[in-house]
Amino acid sequence: MLKHRTLALLLLCLPQLALAQEEVFDVHVHVWQGEKSLREYYDQLDTTHQPVTRHSGIHMAVKGELAQTRAKNDELIALSKRYPKLMPIASVHPLDDQAATDELKRLAGLGVKAIKLHPHTQKFDITDPRVRALCKLAGELGVAVLFDNFNIVPGDSQNLFNLAVQLPKTHFIFAHMGGLDFRFWNSLFMARTAKDFFFDNIHFDISATAVLVADSPLEAEFVWTIRNVGIDNVMLGSDYPQLSLKQAVDALEKLDLTAEEKRKIRWDNANRLFGDKR
């Protein structure tokens, strides 16, 4: 009898064990305090028993703080050499003009694959020509641009969409997939039908939003939107330290997606965009 109960318990645990062994790429990790934040992130992973295969490390530049921006970028790059799972997502401020351009070129030369821009935290307008010029250069240098897209201000998604359409050679990752205004992004389904208009350079992370909508009345529509924007364009993120990776993984698991779709979001898509590194 005891043997049968043990076997039954083991069978119940197998799905969780299998999930724990899945490769996970967390594309949205803030490391405001450098190595201290990184160690706290790893401690949280240990506490929640949530493994990670690769993850980003993000900071955001402050306008006019050129020495600090460069130092923070260098700190991230140095940390990535000591912590092999870390992929640095550096930053510049688009209103720093030539200094931003020079720093972006320097970062690309050092192998940085993405930068983070946040119109509200960094206090700039998405439609500013300097933002377009910087993002165009990023595309030419092979650097992706991660933009906040929680729609804190109405019109954010529309402005980001227009920016991406104008710059088809730049890969954009729109964090949070529009927040609770995610419905807008269903327009990509129609954009793909317009010849020579849209070039599939828009990607999303579903950090925070997936946690918010899982087990909610919006869940089915959110899944529909994920499929409309294209499963291959959606990635997992935690938005640490605001939320944990365990919360993000658990929320993804609740969504009514196939195992293959979840695997793409959890690992494949980010790994393809940023290159394999284990």
PDB file of C-alpha atoms in Angstrom:
ATOM      1  CA  MET A   1       0.000   0.000   0.000  1.00  0.00           C
ATOM      2  CA  LEU A   2       2.809   2.388   0.935  1.00  0.00           C
ATOM      3  CA  LYS A   3       4.586   1.603  -2.336  1.00  0.00           C
ATOM      4  CA  HIS A   4       1.434   2.415  -4.313  1.00  0.00           C
ATOM      5  CA  ARG A   5       0.973   5.738  -2.496  1.00  0.00           C
ATOM      6  CA  THR A   6       4.594   6.678  -3.126  1.00  0.00           C
ATOM      7  CA  LEU A   7       4.228   5.873  -6.821  1.00  0.00           C
ATOM      8  CA  ALA A   8       1.026   7.921  -7.059  1.00  0.00           C
ATOM      9  CA  LEU A   9       2.717  10.887  -5.389  1.00  0.00           C
ATOM     10  CA  LEU A  10       5.656  10.631  -7.764  1.00  0.00           C
ATOM     11  CA  LEU A  11       3.333  10.605 -10.781  1.00  0.00           C
ATOM     12  CA  LEU A  12       1.599  13.743  -9.497  1.00  0.00           C
ATOM     13  CA  CYS A  13       4.953  15.495  -9.131  1.00  0.00           C
ATOM     14  CA  LEU A  14       6.293  14.564 -12.564  1.00  0.00           C
ATOM     15  CA  PRO A  15       4.728  17.540 -14.445  1.00  0.00           C
ATOM     16  CA  GLN A  16       6.220  19.969 -11.929  1.00  0.00           C
ATOM     17  CA  LEU A  17       9.608  18.255 -12.092  1.00  0.00           C
ATOM     18  CA  ALA A  18       9.549  18.348 -15.889  1.00  0.00           C
ATOM     19  CA  LEU A  19       8.651  22.049 -15.868  1.00  0.00           C
ATOM     20  CA  ALA A  20      11.465  22.810 -13.431  1.00  0.00           C
ATOM     21  CA  GLN A  21      13.939  21.244 -15.857  1.00  0.00           C
ATOM     22  CA  GLU A  22      12.753  23.313 -18.836  1.00  0.00           C
ATOM     23  CA  GLU A  23      15.184  25.906 -20.177  1.00  0.00           C
ATOM     24  CA  VAL A  24      14.127  29.417 -19.135  1.00  0.00           C
ATOM     25  CA  PHE A  25      15.285  32.784 -20.488  1.00  0.00           C
ATOM     26  CA  ASP A  26      14.243  35.716 -18.302  1.00  0.00           C
ATOM     27  CA  VAL A  27      14.567  38.756 -20.586  1.00  0.00           C
ATOM     28  CA  HIS A  28      13.464  41.400 -18.057  1.00  0.00           C
ATOM     29  CA  VAL A  29      15.652  41.636 -14.945  1.00  0.00           C
ATOM     30  CA  HIS A  30      16.528  45.014 -13.408  1.00  0.00           C
ATOM     31  CA  VAL A  31      19.854  45.151 -11.609  1.00  0.00           C
ATOM     32  CA  TRP A  32      19.656  48.637 -10.139  1.00  0.00           C
ATOM     33  CA  GLN A  33      22.441  47.950  -7.657  1.00  0.00           C
ATOM     34  CA  GLY A  34      24.741  45.911  -9.836  1.00  0.00           C
ATOM     35  CA  GLU A  35      26.145  42.755  -8.269  1.00  0.00           C
ATOM     36  CA  LYS A  36      24.078  43.243  -5.099  1.00  0.00           C
ATOM     37  CA  SER A  37      20.861  43.104  -7.145  1.00  0.00           C
ATOM     38  CA  LEU A  38      22.172  40.125  -9.089  1.00  0.00           C
ATOM     39  CA  ARG A  39      22.924  38.140  -5.945  1.00  0.00           C
ATOM     40  CA  GLU A  40      19.485  38.978  -4.564  1.00  0.00           C
ATOM     41  CA  TYR A  41      17.923  37.748  -7.829  1.00  0.00           C
ATOM     42  CA  TYR A  42      19.802  34.445  -7.541  1.00  0.00           C
ATOM     43  CA  ASP A  43      18.808  34.138  -3.874  1.00  0.00           C
ATOM     44  CA  GLN A  44      15.163  34.552  -4.879  1.00  0.00           C
ATOM     45  CA  LEU A  45      15.550  31.849  -7.529  1.00  0.00           C
ATOM     46  CA  ASP A  46      16.954  29.494  -4.892  1.00  0.00           C
ATOM     47  CA  THR A  47      14.214  30.321  -2.402  1.00  0.00           C
ATOM     48  CA  THR A  48      11.422  29.747  -4.934  1.00  0.00           C
ATOM     49  CA  HIS A  49      13.148  26.683  -6.484  1.00  0.00           C
ATOM     50  CA  GLN A  50      12.944  28.331  -9.900  1.00  0.00           C
ATOM     51  CA  PRO A  51      15.898  27.609 -12.200  1.00  0.00           C
ATOM     52  CA  VAL A  52      16.984  29.983 -14.949  1.00  0.00           C
ATOM     53  CA  THR A  53      19.158  29.173 -17.950  1.00  0.00           C
ATOM     54  CA  ARG A  54      19.868  32.733 -19.089  1.00  0.00           C
ATOM     55  CA  HIS A  55      18.652  36.122 -18.013  1.00  0.00           C
ATOM     56  CA  SER A  56      19.142  39.776 -18.811  1.00  0.00           C
ATOM     57  CA  GLY A  57      20.537  42.500 -16.608  1.00  0.00           C
ATOM     58  CA  ILE A  58      19.018  45.938 -17.250  1.00  0.00           C
ATOM     59  CA  HIS A  59      19.840  49.474 -16.252  1.00  0.00           C
ATOM     60  CA  MET A  60      18.527  52.785 -17.634  1.00  0.00           C
ATOM     61  CA  ALA A  61      20.657  55.828 -18.409  1.00  0.00           C
ATOM     62  CA  VAL A  62      19.934  59.242 -16.900  1.00  0.00           C
ATOM     63  CA  LYS A  63      20.067  62.264 -19.208  1.00  0.00           C
ATOM     64  CA  GLY A  64      23.300  64.203 -18.898  1.00  0.00           C
ATOM     65  CA  GLU A  65      24.934  61.663 -16.557  1.00  0.00           C
ATOM     66  CA  LEU A  66      27.406  60.522 -19.199  1.00  0.00           C
ATOM     67  CA  ALA A  67      30.146  59.209 -16.909  1.00  0.00           C
ATOM     68  CA  GLN A  68      27.609  57.300 -14.802  1.00  0.00           C
ATOM     69  CA  THR A  69      25.958  55.836 -17.907  1.00  0.00           C
ATOM     70  CA  ARG A  70      29.275  54.534 -19.208  1.00  0.00           C
ATOM     71  CA  ALA A  71      30.271  53.196 -15.781  1.00  0.00           C
ATOM     72  CA  LYS A  72      26.942  51.355 -15.359  1.00  0.00           C
ATOM     73  CA  ASN A  73      27.225  49.868 -18.844  1.00  0.00           C
ATOM     74  CA  ASP A  74      30.773  48.712 -18.127  1.00  0.00           C
ATOM     75  CA  GLU A  75      29.630  47.229 -14.809  1.00  0.00           C
ATOM     76  CA  LEU A  76      26.975  45.147 -16.581  1.00  0.00           C
ATOM     77  CA  ILE A  77      29.450  43.914 -19.169  1.00  0.00           C
ATOM     78  CA  ALA A  78      31.957  42.997 -16.455  1.00  0.00           C
ATOM     79  CA  LEU A  79      29.255  41.148 -14.494  1.00  0.00           C
ATOM     80  CA  SER A  80      28.336  39.141 -17.603  1.00  0.00           C
ATOM     81  CA  LYS A  81      31.902  37.843 -17.727  1.00  0.00           C
ATOM     82  CA  ARG A  82      31.752  36.704 -14.087  1.00  0.00           C
ATOM     83  CA  TYR A  83      28.186  35.395 -14.271  1.00  0.00           C
ATOM     84  CA  PRO A  84      27.824  33.487 -17.555  1.00  0.00           C
ATOM     85  CA  LYS A  85      24.008  33.348 -17.401  1.00  0.00           C
ATOM     86  CA  LEU A  86      23.787  37.155 -17.540  1.00  0.00           C
ATOM     87  CA  MET A  87      23.167  38.972 -20.819  1.00  0.00           C
ATOM     88  CA  PRO A  88      23.740  42.725 -20.375  1.00  0.00           C
ATOM     89  CA  ILE A  89      21.033  45.057 -21.637  1.00  0.00           C
ATOM     90  CA  ALA A  90      22.824  48.391 -21.502  1.00  0.00           C
ATOM     91  CA  SER A  91      21.357  51.862 -21.907  1.00  0.00           C
ATOM     92  CA  VAL A  92      21.909  55.318 -23.311  1.00  0.00           C
ATOM     93  CA  HIS A  93      19.742  58.423 -23.192  1.00  0.00           C
ATOM     94  CA  PRO A  94      18.493  59.427 -26.657  1.00  0.00           C
ATOM     95  CA  LEU A  95      18.495  63.130 -25.731  1.00  0.00           C
ATOM     96  CA  ASP A  96      22.242  63.022 -25.028  1.00  0.00           C
ATOM     97  CA  ASP A  97      22.700  63.485 -28.782  1.00  0.00           C
ATOM     98  CA  GLN A  98      26.236  62.695 -30.020  1.00  0.00           C
ATOM     99  CA  ALA A  99      27.246  61.247 -26.640  1.00  0.00           C
ATOM    100  CA  ALA A 100      24.414  58.703 -26.912  1.00  0.00           C
ATOM    101  CA  THR A 101      25.474  57.811 -30.448  1.00  0.00           C
ATOM    102  CA  ASP A 102      29.102  57.376 -29.415  1.00  0.00           C
ATOM    103  CA  GLU A 103      28.171  55.210 -26.435  1.00  0.00           C
ATOM    104  CA  LEU A 104      25.881  53.026 -28.548  1.00  0.00           C
ATOM    105  CA  LYS A 105      28.691  52.438 -31.030  1.00  0.00           C
ATOM    106  CA  ARG A 106      31.066  51.596 -28.196  1.00  0.00           C
ATOM    107  CA  LEU A 107      28.583  49.132 -26.698  1.00  0.00           C
ATOM    108  CA  ALA A 108      28.033  47.406 -30.033  1.00  0.00           C
ATOM    109  CA  GLY A 109      31.800  47.060 -30.398  1.00  0.00           C
ATOM    110  CA  LEU A 110      31.917  45.351 -26.999  1.00  0.00           C
ATOM    111  CA  GLY A 111      29.317  42.799 -28.091  1.00  0.00           C
ATOM    112  CA  VAL A 112      26.229  44.210 -26.347  1.00  0.00           C
ATOM    113  CA  LYS A 113      23.126  42.837 -28.068  1.00  0.00           C
ATOM    114  CA  ALA A 114      20.402  45.104 -26.669  1.00  0.00           C
ATOM    115  CA  ILE A 115      19.758  48.453 -25.005  1.00  0.00           C
ATOM    116  CA  LYS A 116      16.827  49.543 -22.828  1.00  0.00           C
ATOM    117  CA  LEU A 117      14.847  52.748 -23.397  1.00  0.00           C
ATOM    118  CA  HIS A 118      11.984  53.880 -21.163  1.00  0.00           C
ATOM    119  CA  PRO A 119      10.193  57.038 -22.326  1.00  0.00           C
ATOM    120  CA  HIS A 120       8.606  57.743 -18.941  1.00  0.00           C
ATOM    121  CA  THR A 121      11.437  56.869 -16.563  1.00  0.00           C
ATOM    122  CA  GLN A 122      13.980  58.559 -18.849  1.00  0.00           C
ATOM    123  CA  LYS A 123      11.545  61.375 -19.674  1.00  0.00           C
ATOM    124  CA  PHE A 124      11.611  61.599 -23.458  1.00  0.00           C
ATOM    125  CA  ASP A 125       8.991  61.569 -26.204  1.00  0.00           C
ATOM    126  CA  ILE A 126       8.893  58.465 -28.409  1.00  0.00           C
ATOM    127  CA  THR A 127       8.215  60.700 -31.436  1.00  0.00           C
ATOM    128  CA  ASP A 128      11.361  62.819 -30.897  1.00  0.00           C
ATOM    129  CA  PRO A 129      13.540  62.586 -34.055  1.00  0.00           C
ATOM    130  CA  ARG A 130      16.556  61.824 -31.848  1.00  0.00           C
ATOM    131  CA  VAL A 131      14.858  58.642 -30.653  1.00  0.00           C
ATOM    132  CA  ARG A 132      14.281  57.533 -34.226  1.00  0.00           C
ATOM    133  CA  ALA A 133      17.891  58.313 -35.185  1.00  0.00           C
ATOM    134  CA  LEU A 134      19.256  56.338 -32.237  1.00  0.00           C
ATOM    135  CA  CYS A 135      17.026  53.327 -32.934  1.00  0.00           C
ATOM    136  CA  LYS A 136      17.989  53.422 -36.611  1.00  0.00           C
ATOM    137  CA  LEU A 137      21.656  53.319 -35.657  1.00  0.00           C
ATOM    138  CA  ALA A 138      20.965  50.437 -33.258  1.00  0.00           C
ATOM    139  CA  GLY A 139      19.524  48.431 -36.131  1.00  0.00           C
ATOM    140  CA  GLU A 140      22.530  49.173 -38.321  1.00  0.00           C
ATOM    141  CA  LEU A 141      24.816  47.983 -35.506  1.00  0.00           C
ATOM    142  CA  GLY A 142      22.804  44.817 -34.865  1.00  0.00           C
ATOM    143  CA  VAL A 143      21.611  45.985 -31.432  1.00  0.00           C
ATOM    144  CA  ALA A 144      17.998  45.314 -30.420  1.00  0.00           C
ATOM    145  CA  VAL A 145      16.001  47.955 -28.536  1.00  0.00           C
ATOM    146  CA  LEU A 146      13.926  47.001 -25.499  1.00  0.00           C
ATOM    147  CA  PHE A 147      11.200  49.602 -24.901  1.00  0.00           C
ATOM    148  CA  ASP A 148       8.790  49.890 -22.001  1.00  0.00           C
ATOM    149  CA  ASN A 149       5.253  49.285 -23.279  1.00  0.00           C
ATOM    150  CA  PHE A 150       2.915  49.151 -20.313  1.00  0.00           C
ATOM    151  CA  ASN A 151       0.928  52.058 -21.773  1.00  0.00           C
ATOM    152  CA  ILE A 152       1.441  54.354 -18.821  1.00  0.00           C
ATOM    153  CA  VAL A 153       0.448  57.177 -21.195  1.00  0.00           C
ATOM    154  CA  PRO A 154      -2.256  56.710 -23.859  1.00  0.00           C
ATOM    155  CA  GLY A 155      -0.802  56.377 -27.337  1.00  0.00           C
ATOM    156  CA  ASP A 156       2.421  54.616 -26.336  1.00  0.00           C
ATOM    157  CA  SER A 157       1.650  51.499 -28.380  1.00  0.00           C
ATOM    158  CA  GLN A 158       0.643  53.490 -31.447  1.00  0.00           C
ATOM    159  CA  ASN A 159       3.836  55.568 -31.289  1.00  0.00           C
ATOM    160  CA  LEU A 160       5.999  52.490 -30.826  1.00  0.00           C
ATOM    161  CA  PHE A 161       4.276  50.759 -33.723  1.00  0.00           C
ATOM    162  CA  ASN A 162       4.926  53.754 -35.994  1.00  0.00           C
ATOM    163  CA  LEU A 163       8.570  53.813 -34.906  1.00  0.00           C
ATOM    164  CA  ALA A 164       9.047  50.120 -35.675  1.00  0.00           C
ATOM    165  CA  VAL A 165       7.357  50.425 -39.071  1.00  0.00           C
ATOM    166  CA  GLN A 166       9.721  53.260 -40.003  1.00  0.00           C
ATOM    167  CA  LEU A 167      12.778  51.224 -38.991  1.00  0.00           C
ATOM    168  CA  PRO A 168      12.326  47.706 -40.398  1.00  0.00           C
ATOM    169  CA  LYS A 169      15.999  46.794 -39.872  1.00  0.00           C
ATOM    170  CA  THR A 170      15.835  47.406 -36.113  1.00  0.00           C
ATOM    171  CA  HIS A 171      14.546  44.673 -33.837  1.00  0.00           C
ATOM    172  CA  PHE A 172      12.304  46.042 -31.087  1.00  0.00           C
ATOM    173  CA  ILE A 173      11.176  44.238 -27.939  1.00  0.00           C
ATOM    174  CA  PHE A 174       8.123  45.886 -26.404  1.00  0.00           C
ATOM    175  CA  ALA A 175       8.031  44.996 -22.721  1.00  0.00           C
ATOM    176  CA  HIS A 176       4.712  43.968 -21.125  1.00  0.00           C
ATOM    177  CA  MET A 177       3.033  43.726 -24.574  1.00  0.00           C
ATOM    178  CA  GLY A 178       0.953  46.821 -23.923  1.00  0.00           C
ATOM    179  CA  GLY A 179      -0.141  45.996 -20.376  1.00  0.00           C
ATOM    180  CA  LEU A 180      -3.922  45.948 -20.102  1.00  0.00           C
ATOM    181  CA  ASP A 181      -4.087  47.669 -23.505  1.00  0.00           C
ATOM    182  CA  PHE A 182      -2.631  44.552 -25.149  1.00  0.00           C
ATOM    183  CA  ARG A 183      -5.617  44.457 -27.531  1.00  0.00           C
ATOM    184  CA  PHE A 184      -3.977  47.070 -29.774  1.00  0.00           C
ATOM    185  CA  TRP A 185      -1.282  44.629 -30.827  1.00  0.00           C
ATOM    186  CA  ASN A 186      -3.807  42.390 -32.588  1.00  0.00           C
ATOM    187  CA  SER A 187      -3.378  44.932 -35.388  1.00  0.00           C
ATOM    188  CA  LEU A 188      -0.149  43.149 -36.317  1.00  0.00           C
ATOM    189  CA  PHE A 189      -2.277  40.374 -37.785  1.00  0.00           C
ATOM    190  CA  MET A 190      -3.598  42.850 -40.353  1.00  0.00           C
ATOM    191  CA  ALA A 191      -0.297  44.698 -40.775  1.00  0.00           C
ATOM    192  CA  ARG A 192       1.246  41.497 -42.128  1.00  0.00           C
ATOM    193  CA  THR A 193      -1.290  41.441 -44.955  1.00  0.00           C
ATOM    194  CA  ALA A 194      -0.113  44.839 -46.295  1.00  0.00           C
ATOM    195  CA  LYS A 195       2.649  44.284 -48.856  1.00  0.00           C
ATOM    196  CA  ASP A 196       6.026  45.856 -47.979  1.00  0.00           C
ATOM    197  CA  PHE A 197       4.557  47.590 -44.927  1.00  0.00           C
ATOM    198  CA  PHE A 198       5.553  45.425 -41.985  1.00  0.00           C
ATOM    199  CA  PHE A 199       8.701  43.340 -41.636  1.00  0.00           C
ATOM    200  CA  ASP A 200       8.220  41.300 -38.439  1.00  0.00           C
ATOM    201  CA  ASN A 201      10.765  43.297 -36.456  1.00  0.00           C
ATOM    202  CA  ILE A 202       8.481  43.635 -33.405  1.00  0.00           C
ATOM    203  CA  HIS A 203       8.889  41.263 -30.466  1.00  0.00           C
ATOM    204  CA  PHE A 204       7.340  41.287 -27.013  1.00  0.00           C
ATOM    205  CA  ASP A 205       8.052  40.226 -23.492  1.00  0.00           C
ATOM    206  CA  ILE A 206       4.983  39.457 -21.415  1.00  0.00           C
ATOM    207  CA  SER A 207       6.507  40.382 -18.063  1.00  0.00           C
ATOM    208  CA  ALA A 208       3.983  41.584 -15.459  1.00  0.00           C
ATOM    209  CA  THR A 209       1.043  41.407 -17.874  1.00  0.00           C
ATOM    210  CA  ALA A 210       0.953  37.593 -17.895  1.00  0.00           C
ATOM    211  CA  VAL A 211       0.891  37.542 -14.086  1.00  0.00           C
ATOM    212  CA  LEU A 212      -1.905  40.109 -14.109  1.00  0.00           C
ATOM    213  CA  VAL A 213      -4.186  38.342 -16.607  1.00  0.00           C
ATOM    214  CA  ALA A 214      -3.612  34.660 -15.768  1.00  0.00           C
ATOM    215  CA  ASP A 215      -6.784  33.239 -14.175  1.00  0.00           C
ATOM    216  CA  SER A 216      -8.639  36.450 -15.043  1.00  0.00           C
ATOM    217  CA  PRO A 217     -11.571  37.165 -17.398  1.00  0.00           C
ATOM    218  CA  LEU A 218      -9.001  38.580 -19.859  1.00  0.00           C
ATOM    219  CA  GLU A 219      -6.938  35.411 -20.110  1.00  0.00           C
ATOM    220  CA  ALA A 220      -8.559  33.967 -23.253  1.00  0.00           C
ATOM    221  CA  GLU A 221      -8.254  37.260 -25.108  1.00  0.00           C
ATOM    222  CA  PHE A 222      -4.619  37.596 -24.008  1.00  0.00           C
ATOM    223  CA  VAL A 223      -3.839  34.145 -25.422  1.00  0.00           C
ATOM    224  CA  TRP A 224      -5.626  35.113 -28.645  1.00  0.00           C
ATOM    225  CA  THR A 225      -3.445  38.231 -28.848  1.00  0.00           C
ATOM    226  CA  ILE A 226      -0.258  36.245 -28.250  1.00  0.00           C
ATOM    227  CA  ARG A 227      -1.143  34.065 -31.217  1.00  0.00           C
ATOM    228  CA  ASN A 228      -2.089  37.053 -33.372  1.00  0.00           C
ATOM    229  CA  VAL A 229       1.240  38.812 -32.778  1.00  0.00           C
ATOM    230  CA  GLY A 230       2.947  35.487 -33.458  1.00  0.00           C
ATOM    231  CA  ILE A 231       4.105  32.911 -30.930  1.00  0.00           C
ATOM    232  CA  ASP A 232       7.643  33.203 -32.338  1.00  0.00           C
ATOM    233  CA  ASN A 233       7.752  36.881 -31.310  1.00  0.00           C
ATOM    234  CA  VAL A 234       6.843  36.493 -27.617  1.00  0.00           C
ATOM    235  CA  MET A 235       9.292  36.036 -24.733  1.00  0.00           C
ATOM    236  CA  LEU A 236       9.163  35.483 -20.989  1.00  0.00           C
ATOM    237  CA  GLY A 237      10.243  38.097 -18.475  1.00  0.00           C
ATOM    238  CA  SER A 238       9.928  38.539 -14.735  1.00  0.00           C
ATOM    239  CA  ASP A 239      10.321  42.336 -14.314  1.00  0.00           C
ATOM    240  CA  TYR A 240      12.419  41.584 -11.226  1.00  0.00           C
ATOM    241  CA  PRO A 241      12.502  42.938  -8.519  1.00  0.00           C
ATOM    242  CA  GLN A 242       8.856  43.960  -8.857  1.00  0.00           C
ATOM    243  CA  LEU A 243       7.863  40.365  -9.614  1.00  0.00           C
ATOM    244  CA  SER A 244       9.675  37.046  -9.415  1.00  0.00           C
ATOM    245  CA  LEU A 245      10.574  34.666 -12.222  1.00  0.00           C
ATOM    246  CA  LYS A 246       8.567  31.974 -10.429  1.00  0.00           C
ATOM    247  CA  GLN A 247       5.453  34.142 -10.736  1.00  0.00           C
ATOM    248  CA  ALA A 248       6.134  34.655 -14.442  1.00  0.00           C
ATOM    249  CA  VAL A 249       6.717  30.943 -15.134  1.00  0.00           C
ATOM    250  CA  ASP A 250       3.629  29.932 -13.138  1.00  0.00           C
ATOM    251  CA  ALA A 251       1.502  32.499 -14.994  1.00  0.00           C
ATOM    252  CA  LEU A 252       2.721  31.232 -18.367  1.00  0.00           C
ATOM    253  CA  GLU A 253       1.915  27.675 -17.330  1.00  0.00           C
ATOM    254  CA  LYS A 254      -1.685  28.707 -16.534  1.00  0.00           C
ATOM    255  CA  LEU A 255      -2.289  30.171 -19.997  1.00  0.00           C
ATOM    256  CA  ASP A 256      -4.176  27.949 -22.434  1.00  0.00           C
ATOM    257  CA  LEU A 257      -1.227  27.457 -24.769  1.00  0.00           C
ATOM    258  CA  THR A 258       0.285  24.237 -26.065  1.00  0.00           C
ATOM    259  CA  ALA A 259       3.469  22.813 -24.551  1.00  0.00           C
ATOM    260  CA  GLU A 260       5.350  23.766 -27.734  1.00  0.00           C
ATOM    261  CA  GLU A 261       4.058  27.349 -27.593  1.00  0.00           C
ATOM    262  CA  LYS A 262       5.083  27.660 -23.955  1.00  0.00           C
ATOM    263  CA  ARG A 263       8.537  26.290 -24.711  1.00  0.00           C
ATOM    264  CA  LYS A 264       9.018  28.911 -27.427  1.00  0.00           C
ATOM    265  CA  ILE A 265       7.999  31.716 -25.068  1.00  0.00           C
ATOM    266  CA  ARG A 266      10.006  30.328 -22.155  1.00  0.00           C
ATOM    267  CA  TRP A 267      13.266  29.816 -24.063  1.00  0.00           C
ATOM    268  CA  ASP A 268      13.405  29.347 -27.832  1.00  0.00           C
ATOM    269  CA  ASN A 269      12.425  32.830 -29.020  1.00  0.00           C
ATOM    270  CA  ALA A 270      14.800  34.806 -26.807  1.00  0.00           C
ATOM    271  CA  ASN A 271      17.607  32.357 -27.418  1.00  0.00           C
ATOM    272  CA  ARG A 272      17.135  32.729 -31.169  1.00  0.00           C
ATOM    273  CA  LEU A 273      17.036  36.530 -31.018  1.00  0.00           C
ATOM    274  CA  PHE A 274      20.026  36.947 -28.720  1.00  0.00           C
ATOM    275  CA  GLY A 275      22.109  33.952 -29.744  1.00  0.00           C
ATOM    276  CA  ASP A 276      22.876  30.735 -27.922  1.00  0.00           C
ATOM    277  CA  LYS A 277      25.061  30.999 -24.837  1.00  0.00           C
ATOM    278  CA  ARG A 278      25.037  28.369 -22.079  1.00  0.00           C
TER     279      ARG A 278
END
